[in-house]
């Protein structure tokens, strides 16, 4: 396996997501990845902390090999374990169990950076009977600008091959009805964002966290009143909002301390 390229942005993203004040992940929760080439993905090793991440905490896996395992109905966790053994023997660390989820997000959705966290705000809804509001119509304009018009909600699945297959099927279904989502909500589990850069991954995570917090507060007062489909489409297609969206996408990743 080729040596890991520059992972500065991925490391910076990981540390930002692991900051305790953000309440997105603690201990060894969550994982991040970055596509390095046509068949290479750098992903956080299992048991490593996002907060304290360094380039040495990432391993490289083959997109093709793991995607083939997801596709093969006869393959299972034993096949994943065999491949992970190879990676560990070669690189000294074992990939996160969520590596297959990251592979699907890259291969199927074209994401070059993927971030998976367990936000307290999102999980408050994902562990309730109102999780559907997260993937419902948007509730305010900036949500549309950053996250698009619809997120994807996936019912709980066991992490690993089962979850990767469920996400692969749901992504295809979602793309047929809407378009490829930028945010995936995993019931009773957490959040996954599909981005083209580390900076965008942080923006998506921050906006999804804000949306979740607003929805939790709104539900404590009464019923969620989303934007109309016409209003959401208008925001999504306005020229000035497109300009702002492009400017956001170009923003460099920053990791300021909490004010």
mmCIF file of C-alpha atoms in Angstrom:
data_model
loop_
_atom_site.group_PDB
_atom_site.id
_atom_site.type_symbol
_atom_site.label_atom_id
_atom_site.label_comp_id
_atom_site.label_asym_id
_atom_site.label_seq_id
_atom_site.Cartn_x
_atom_site.Cartn_y
_atom_site.Cartn_z
ATOM 1 C CA UNK A 1 0.000 0.000 0.000
ATOM 2 C CA UNK A 2 1.347 3.437 -0.943
ATOM 3 C CA UNK A 3 2.498 5.703 1.876
ATOM 4 C CA UNK A 4 -0.026 8.208 3.196
ATOM 5 C CA UNK A 5 0.038 11.578 1.477
ATOM 6 C CA UNK A 6 -0.326 14.902 3.279
ATOM 7 C CA UNK A 7 -3.161 14.587 5.802
ATOM 8 C CA UNK A 8 -2.909 18.065 7.331
ATOM 9 C CA UNK A 9 -6.511 19.024 6.566
ATOM 10 C CA UNK A 10 -7.876 15.654 7.668
ATOM 11 C CA UNK A 11 -6.003 15.837 10.967
ATOM 12 C CA UNK A 12 -7.190 19.409 11.541
ATOM 13 C CA UNK A 13 -10.785 18.395 10.783
ATOM 14 C CA UNK A 14 -10.553 15.435 13.143
ATOM 15 C CA UNK A 15 -9.255 17.553 15.997
ATOM 16 C CA UNK A 16 -11.939 20.179 15.428
ATOM 17 C CA UNK A 17 -14.682 17.545 15.524
ATOM 18 C CA UNK A 18 -13.204 16.107 18.712
ATOM 19 C CA UNK A 19 -13.155 19.399 20.633
ATOM 20 C CA UNK A 20 -15.114 18.698 23.859
ATOM 21 C CA UNK A 21 -17.125 21.930 23.655
ATOM 22 C CA UNK A 22 -18.664 20.846 20.359
ATOM 23 C CA UNK A 23 -20.204 17.743 22.008
ATOM 24 C CA UNK A 24 -19.849 15.719 18.802
ATOM 25 C CA UNK A 25 -17.640 12.834 19.943
ATOM 26 C CA UNK A 26 -15.797 11.678 23.057
ATOM 27 C CA UNK A 27 -13.166 9.023 23.760
ATOM 28 C CA UNK A 28 -12.612 7.041 20.523
ATOM 29 C CA UNK A 29 -16.032 7.880 19.047
ATOM 30 C CA UNK A 30 -16.380 8.959 15.432
ATOM 31 C CA UNK A 31 -14.087 8.662 12.467
ATOM 32 C CA UNK A 32 -12.922 10.671 9.471
ATOM 33 C CA UNK A 33 -11.545 9.742 6.080
ATOM 34 C CA UNK A 34 -9.997 11.284 2.988
ATOM 35 C CA UNK A 35 -9.711 9.810 -0.481
ATOM 36 C CA UNK A 36 -6.071 9.746 -1.562
ATOM 37 C CA UNK A 37 -6.413 8.297 -5.049
ATOM 38 C CA UNK A 38 -8.533 6.121 -7.267
ATOM 39 C CA UNK A 39 -8.246 3.132 -4.940
ATOM 40 C CA UNK A 40 -6.949 4.565 -1.668
ATOM 41 C CA UNK A 41 -8.747 5.876 1.380
ATOM 42 C CA UNK A 42 -7.081 7.143 4.557
ATOM 43 C CA UNK A 43 -9.296 6.454 7.578
ATOM 44 C CA UNK A 44 -8.832 6.822 11.307
ATOM 45 C CA UNK A 45 -7.598 3.679 12.988
ATOM 46 C CA UNK A 46 -9.855 2.009 15.522
ATOM 47 C CA UNK A 47 -9.498 3.127 19.122
ATOM 48 C CA UNK A 48 -7.882 6.453 18.221
ATOM 49 C CA UNK A 49 -9.282 9.775 19.429
ATOM 50 C CA UNK A 50 -10.474 12.487 17.059
ATOM 51 C CA UNK A 51 -9.474 15.121 19.594
ATOM 52 C CA UNK A 52 -5.852 13.974 19.690
ATOM 53 C CA UNK A 53 -5.553 12.826 16.082
ATOM 54 C CA UNK A 54 -2.277 12.980 14.193
ATOM 55 C CA UNK A 55 -1.248 11.679 10.783
ATOM 56 C CA UNK A 56 0.019 8.546 12.538
ATOM 57 C CA UNK A 57 -3.536 7.688 13.595
ATOM 58 C CA UNK A 58 -4.708 6.939 10.037
ATOM 59 C CA UNK A 59 -4.378 3.847 7.902
ATOM 60 C CA UNK A 60 -4.856 3.370 4.157
ATOM 61 C CA UNK A 61 -7.405 0.896 2.830
ATOM 62 C CA UNK A 62 -8.415 -0.203 -0.651
ATOM 63 C CA UNK A 63 -11.708 1.261 -1.852
ATOM 64 C CA UNK A 64 -12.089 -1.508 -4.411
ATOM 65 C CA UNK A 65 -11.554 -4.393 -2.015
ATOM 66 C CA UNK A 66 -13.945 -3.099 0.614
ATOM 67 C CA UNK A 67 -16.548 -2.042 -1.950
ATOM 68 C CA UNK A 68 -16.399 -5.553 -3.425
ATOM 69 C CA UNK A 69 -17.060 -7.035 0.020
ATOM 70 C CA UNK A 70 -20.109 -4.797 0.428
ATOM 71 C CA UNK A 71 -21.368 -5.877 -3.004
ATOM 72 C CA UNK A 72 -20.794 -9.606 -2.423
ATOM 73 C CA UNK A 73 -23.849 -11.056 -0.691
ATOM 74 C CA UNK A 74 -21.784 -14.107 0.244
ATOM 75 C CA UNK A 75 -19.157 -12.012 2.041
ATOM 76 C CA UNK A 76 -19.426 -11.132 5.718
ATOM 77 C CA UNK A 77 -17.627 -9.819 8.758
ATOM 78 C CA UNK A 78 -15.047 -12.624 8.563
ATOM 79 C CA UNK A 79 -13.939 -11.348 5.147
ATOM 80 C CA UNK A 80 -13.647 -7.833 6.522
ATOM 81 C CA UNK A 81 -11.647 -9.122 9.495
ATOM 82 C CA UNK A 82 -9.257 -10.988 7.169
ATOM 83 C CA UNK A 83 -8.605 -7.833 5.167
ATOM 84 C CA UNK A 84 -8.234 -5.719 8.308
ATOM 85 C CA UNK A 85 -5.686 -8.264 9.563
ATOM 86 C CA UNK A 86 -3.675 -7.639 6.388
ATOM 87 C CA UNK A 87 -3.826 -3.883 6.909
ATOM 88 C CA UNK A 88 -2.843 -4.207 10.563
ATOM 89 C CA UNK A 89 0.088 -6.490 9.753
ATOM 90 C CA UNK A 90 1.312 -4.051 7.118
ATOM 91 C CA UNK A 91 0.629 -0.705 8.820
ATOM 92 C CA UNK A 92 0.562 -1.563 12.517
ATOM 93 C CA UNK A 93 -2.998 -0.345 13.114
ATOM 94 C CA UNK A 94 -6.476 -1.659 12.427
ATOM 95 C CA UNK A 95 -8.992 0.393 10.395
ATOM 96 C CA UNK A 96 -12.146 1.642 12.042
ATOM 97 C CA UNK A 97 -15.096 -0.737 11.838
ATOM 98 C CA UNK A 98 -16.846 2.070 9.943
ATOM 99 C CA UNK A 99 -14.344 1.909 7.077
ATOM 100 C CA UNK A 100 -16.927 0.225 4.867
ATOM 101 C CA UNK A 101 -19.402 3.041 5.511
ATOM 102 C CA UNK A 102 -16.778 5.572 4.418
ATOM 103 C CA UNK A 103 -16.011 3.519 1.326
ATOM 104 C CA UNK A 104 -19.669 3.488 0.284
ATOM 105 C CA UNK A 105 -19.913 7.254 0.788
ATOM 106 C CA UNK A 106 -16.883 7.721 -1.427
ATOM 107 C CA UNK A 107 -17.611 5.171 -4.150
ATOM 108 C CA UNK A 108 -21.370 5.695 -4.407
ATOM 109 C CA UNK A 109 -21.746 9.377 -3.505
ATOM 110 C CA UNK A 110 -18.401 10.706 -4.743
ATOM 111 C CA UNK A 111 -17.381 12.196 -1.394
ATOM 112 C CA UNK A 112 -13.664 12.871 -1.013
ATOM 113 C CA UNK A 113 -13.889 13.662 2.712
ATOM 114 C CA UNK A 114 -16.286 11.891 5.084
ATOM 115 C CA UNK A 115 -16.854 12.686 8.753
ATOM 116 C CA UNK A 116 -18.854 10.484 11.125
ATOM 117 C CA UNK A 117 -19.699 11.830 14.581
ATOM 118 C CA UNK A 118 -22.177 11.188 17.395
ATOM 119 C CA UNK A 119 -23.584 14.673 18.132
ATOM 120 C CA UNK A 120 -25.601 14.891 21.325
ATOM 121 C CA UNK A 121 -28.085 17.167 19.544
ATOM 122 C CA UNK A 122 -28.721 14.789 16.643
ATOM 123 C CA UNK A 123 -28.760 11.670 18.800
ATOM 124 C CA UNK A 124 -31.407 13.215 21.047
ATOM 125 C CA UNK A 125 -33.690 12.913 18.014
ATOM 126 C CA UNK A 126 -32.155 9.798 16.472
ATOM 127 C CA UNK A 127 -32.840 7.907 19.696
ATOM 128 C CA UNK A 128 -36.463 9.055 19.752
ATOM 129 C CA UNK A 129 -39.654 8.456 17.769
ATOM 130 C CA UNK A 130 -39.175 11.821 16.029
ATOM 131 C CA UNK A 131 -35.991 11.022 14.126
ATOM 132 C CA UNK A 132 -37.882 11.512 10.862
ATOM 133 C CA UNK A 133 -37.859 15.313 11.296
ATOM 134 C CA UNK A 134 -34.106 15.342 10.633
ATOM 135 C CA UNK A 135 -34.631 14.080 7.086
ATOM 136 C CA UNK A 136 -37.815 16.058 6.506
ATOM 137 C CA UNK A 137 -38.240 19.357 4.648
ATOM 138 C CA UNK A 138 -35.741 22.065 5.660
ATOM 139 C CA UNK A 139 -36.688 24.545 8.371
ATOM 140 C CA UNK A 140 -34.602 27.625 7.489
ATOM 141 C CA UNK A 141 -32.719 29.008 4.432
ATOM 142 C CA UNK A 142 -29.109 28.508 5.549
ATOM 143 C CA UNK A 143 -29.859 24.837 6.107
ATOM 144 C CA UNK A 144 -30.717 24.585 2.397
ATOM 145 C CA UNK A 145 -27.628 26.525 1.309
ATOM 146 C CA UNK A 146 -25.221 24.302 3.265
ATOM 147 C CA UNK A 147 -26.983 20.934 3.435
ATOM 148 C CA UNK A 148 -29.326 20.893 0.452
ATOM 149 C CA UNK A 149 -33.034 20.216 0.546
ATOM 150 C CA UNK A 150 -33.078 16.722 2.036
ATOM 151 C CA UNK A 151 -30.927 14.592 4.276
ATOM 152 C CA UNK A 152 -31.090 10.807 4.407
ATOM 153 C CA UNK A 153 -32.309 8.852 7.431
ATOM 154 C CA UNK A 154 -31.168 5.225 7.680
ATOM 155 C CA UNK A 155 -32.770 2.849 10.227
ATOM 156 C CA UNK A 156 -30.419 1.311 12.757
ATOM 157 C CA UNK A 157 -28.092 -1.344 11.349
ATOM 158 C CA UNK A 158 -25.186 -3.159 12.941
ATOM 159 C CA UNK A 159 -21.952 -1.240 12.193
ATOM 160 C CA UNK A 160 -19.841 -2.909 9.527
ATOM 161 C CA UNK A 161 -21.010 -4.786 6.450
ATOM 162 C CA UNK A 162 -24.700 -4.645 7.364
ATOM 163 C CA UNK A 163 -24.703 -0.871 7.814
ATOM 164 C CA UNK A 164 -22.642 -0.289 4.654
ATOM 165 C CA UNK A 165 -25.098 -2.324 2.589
ATOM 166 C CA UNK A 166 -28.069 -0.498 4.081
ATOM 167 C CA UNK A 167 -26.503 2.885 3.317
ATOM 168 C CA UNK A 168 -25.602 1.805 -0.232
ATOM 169 C CA UNK A 169 -29.204 0.812 -0.934
ATOM 170 C CA UNK A 170 -30.667 3.936 0.679
ATOM 171 C CA UNK A 171 -28.267 6.247 -1.169
ATOM 172 C CA UNK A 172 -29.400 4.864 -4.511
ATOM 173 C CA UNK A 173 -33.055 5.211 -3.531
ATOM 174 C CA UNK A 174 -32.557 8.768 -2.256
ATOM 175 C CA UNK A 175 -30.698 9.823 -5.413
ATOM 176 C CA UNK A 176 -33.556 8.587 -7.576
ATOM 177 C CA UNK A 177 -36.107 10.637 -5.636
ATOM 178 C CA UNK A 178 -34.061 13.724 -4.795
ATOM 179 C CA UNK A 179 -30.336 13.864 -5.434
ATOM 180 C CA UNK A 180 -27.275 12.573 -3.614
ATOM 181 C CA UNK A 181 -27.496 13.736 0.040
ATOM 182 C CA UNK A 182 -24.771 15.662 1.809
ATOM 183 C CA UNK A 183 -25.874 14.456 5.239
ATOM 184 C CA UNK A 184 -26.836 10.961 6.424
ATOM 185 C CA UNK A 185 -28.531 10.387 9.774
ATOM 186 C CA UNK A 186 -28.094 6.923 11.300
ATOM 187 C CA UNK A 187 -30.921 6.036 13.687
ATOM 188 C CA UNK A 188 -29.746 5.305 17.252
ATOM 189 C CA UNK A 189 -26.209 5.988 16.106
ATOM 190 C CA UNK A 190 -25.057 9.314 14.686
ATOM 191 C CA UNK A 191 -24.282 11.610 11.783
ATOM 192 C CA UNK A 192 -22.312 11.198 8.558
ATOM 193 C CA UNK A 193 -21.437 14.094 6.254
ATOM 194 C CA UNK A 194 -20.302 13.687 2.652
ATOM 195 C CA UNK A 195 -18.004 16.467 1.543
ATOM 196 C CA UNK A 196 -15.549 17.559 -1.125
ATOM 197 C CA UNK A 197 -13.082 18.966 1.420
ATOM 198 C CA UNK A 198 -12.270 19.006 5.115
ATOM 199 C CA UNK A 199 -13.608 22.545 5.368
ATOM 200 C CA UNK A 200 -16.946 21.538 3.888
ATOM 201 C CA UNK A 201 -17.138 18.500 6.182
ATOM 202 C CA UNK A 202 -16.851 20.770 9.214
ATOM 203 C CA UNK A 203 -19.453 23.181 7.801
ATOM 204 C CA UNK A 204 -21.902 20.350 7.180
ATOM 205 C CA UNK A 205 -21.382 18.925 10.655
ATOM 206 C CA UNK A 206 -21.820 22.322 12.293
ATOM 207 C CA UNK A 207 -25.009 23.053 10.342
ATOM 208 C CA UNK A 208 -26.450 19.594 11.034
ATOM 209 C CA UNK A 209 -25.743 20.163 14.727
ATOM 210 C CA UNK A 210 -27.531 23.541 14.597
ATOM 211 C CA UNK A 211 -30.516 22.051 12.772
ATOM 212 C CA UNK A 212 -30.751 19.292 15.374
ATOM 213 C CA UNK A 213 -30.624 21.725 18.279
ATOM 214 C CA UNK A 214 -33.328 23.912 16.743
ATOM 215 C CA UNK A 215 -35.545 20.908 16.059
ATOM 216 C CA UNK A 216 -35.175 19.646 19.634
ATOM 217 C CA UNK A 217 -36.126 23.089 20.958
ATOM 218 C CA UNK A 218 -39.002 23.460 18.494
ATOM 219 C CA UNK A 219 -40.485 20.100 19.444
ATOM 220 C CA UNK A 220 -40.406 21.128 23.093
ATOM 221 C CA UNK A 221 -42.709 24.034 22.185
ATOM 222 C CA UNK A 222 -44.957 22.285 19.694
ATOM 223 C CA UNK A 223 -45.005 21.182 16.063
ATOM 224 C CA UNK A 224 -42.222 21.721 13.552
ATOM 225 C CA UNK A 225 -43.275 24.084 10.738
ATOM 226 C CA UNK A 226 -40.882 23.487 7.814
ATOM 227 C CA UNK A 227 -40.312 25.652 4.778
ATOM 228 C CA UNK A 228 -42.591 24.971 1.852
ATOM 229 C CA UNK A 229 -41.204 22.982 -1.073
ATOM 230 C CA UNK A 230 -41.448 26.088 -3.246
ATOM 231 C CA UNK A 231 -39.496 28.222 -0.775
ATOM 232 C CA UNK A 232 -36.794 25.572 -0.349
ATOM 233 C CA UNK A 233 -36.425 25.212 -4.114
ATOM 234 C CA UNK A 234 -36.189 28.982 -4.501
ATOM 235 C CA UNK A 235 -33.373 29.223 -1.941
ATOM 236 C CA UNK A 236 -31.624 26.224 -3.467
ATOM 237 C CA UNK A 237 -31.603 27.767 -6.952
ATOM 238 C CA UNK A 238 -31.242 31.523 -6.341
ATOM 239 C CA UNK A 239 -28.197 33.037 -8.046
ATOM 240 C CA UNK A 240 -27.052 34.920 -4.950
ATOM 241 C CA UNK A 241 -27.320 31.813 -2.802
ATOM 242 C CA UNK A 242 -25.328 29.870 -5.381
ATOM 243 C CA UNK A 243 -22.587 32.488 -5.128
ATOM 244 C CA UNK A 244 -22.609 32.187 -1.337
ATOM 245 C CA UNK A 245 -22.533 28.401 -1.576
ATOM 246 C CA UNK A 246 -19.466 28.538 -3.836
ATOM 247 C CA UNK A 247 -17.737 30.953 -1.454
ATOM 248 C CA UNK A 248 -18.433 28.618 1.471
ATOM 249 C CA UNK A 249 -17.050 25.657 -0.468
ATOM 250 C CA UNK A 250 -13.801 27.558 -1.066
ATOM 251 C CA UNK A 251 -13.343 28.479 2.576
ATOM 252 C CA UNK A 252 -10.256 27.017 4.188
ATOM 253 C CA UNK A 253 -10.520 24.888 7.283
ATOM 254 C CA UNK A 254 -9.965 26.793 10.490
ATOM 255 C CA UNK A 255 -9.869 25.514 14.023
ATOM 256 C CA UNK A 256 -10.397 28.437 16.385
ATOM 257 C CA UNK A 257 -10.813 27.924 20.091
ATOM 258 C CA UNK A 258 -14.224 28.444 21.620
ATOM 259 C CA UNK A 259 -15.064 32.095 22.290
#
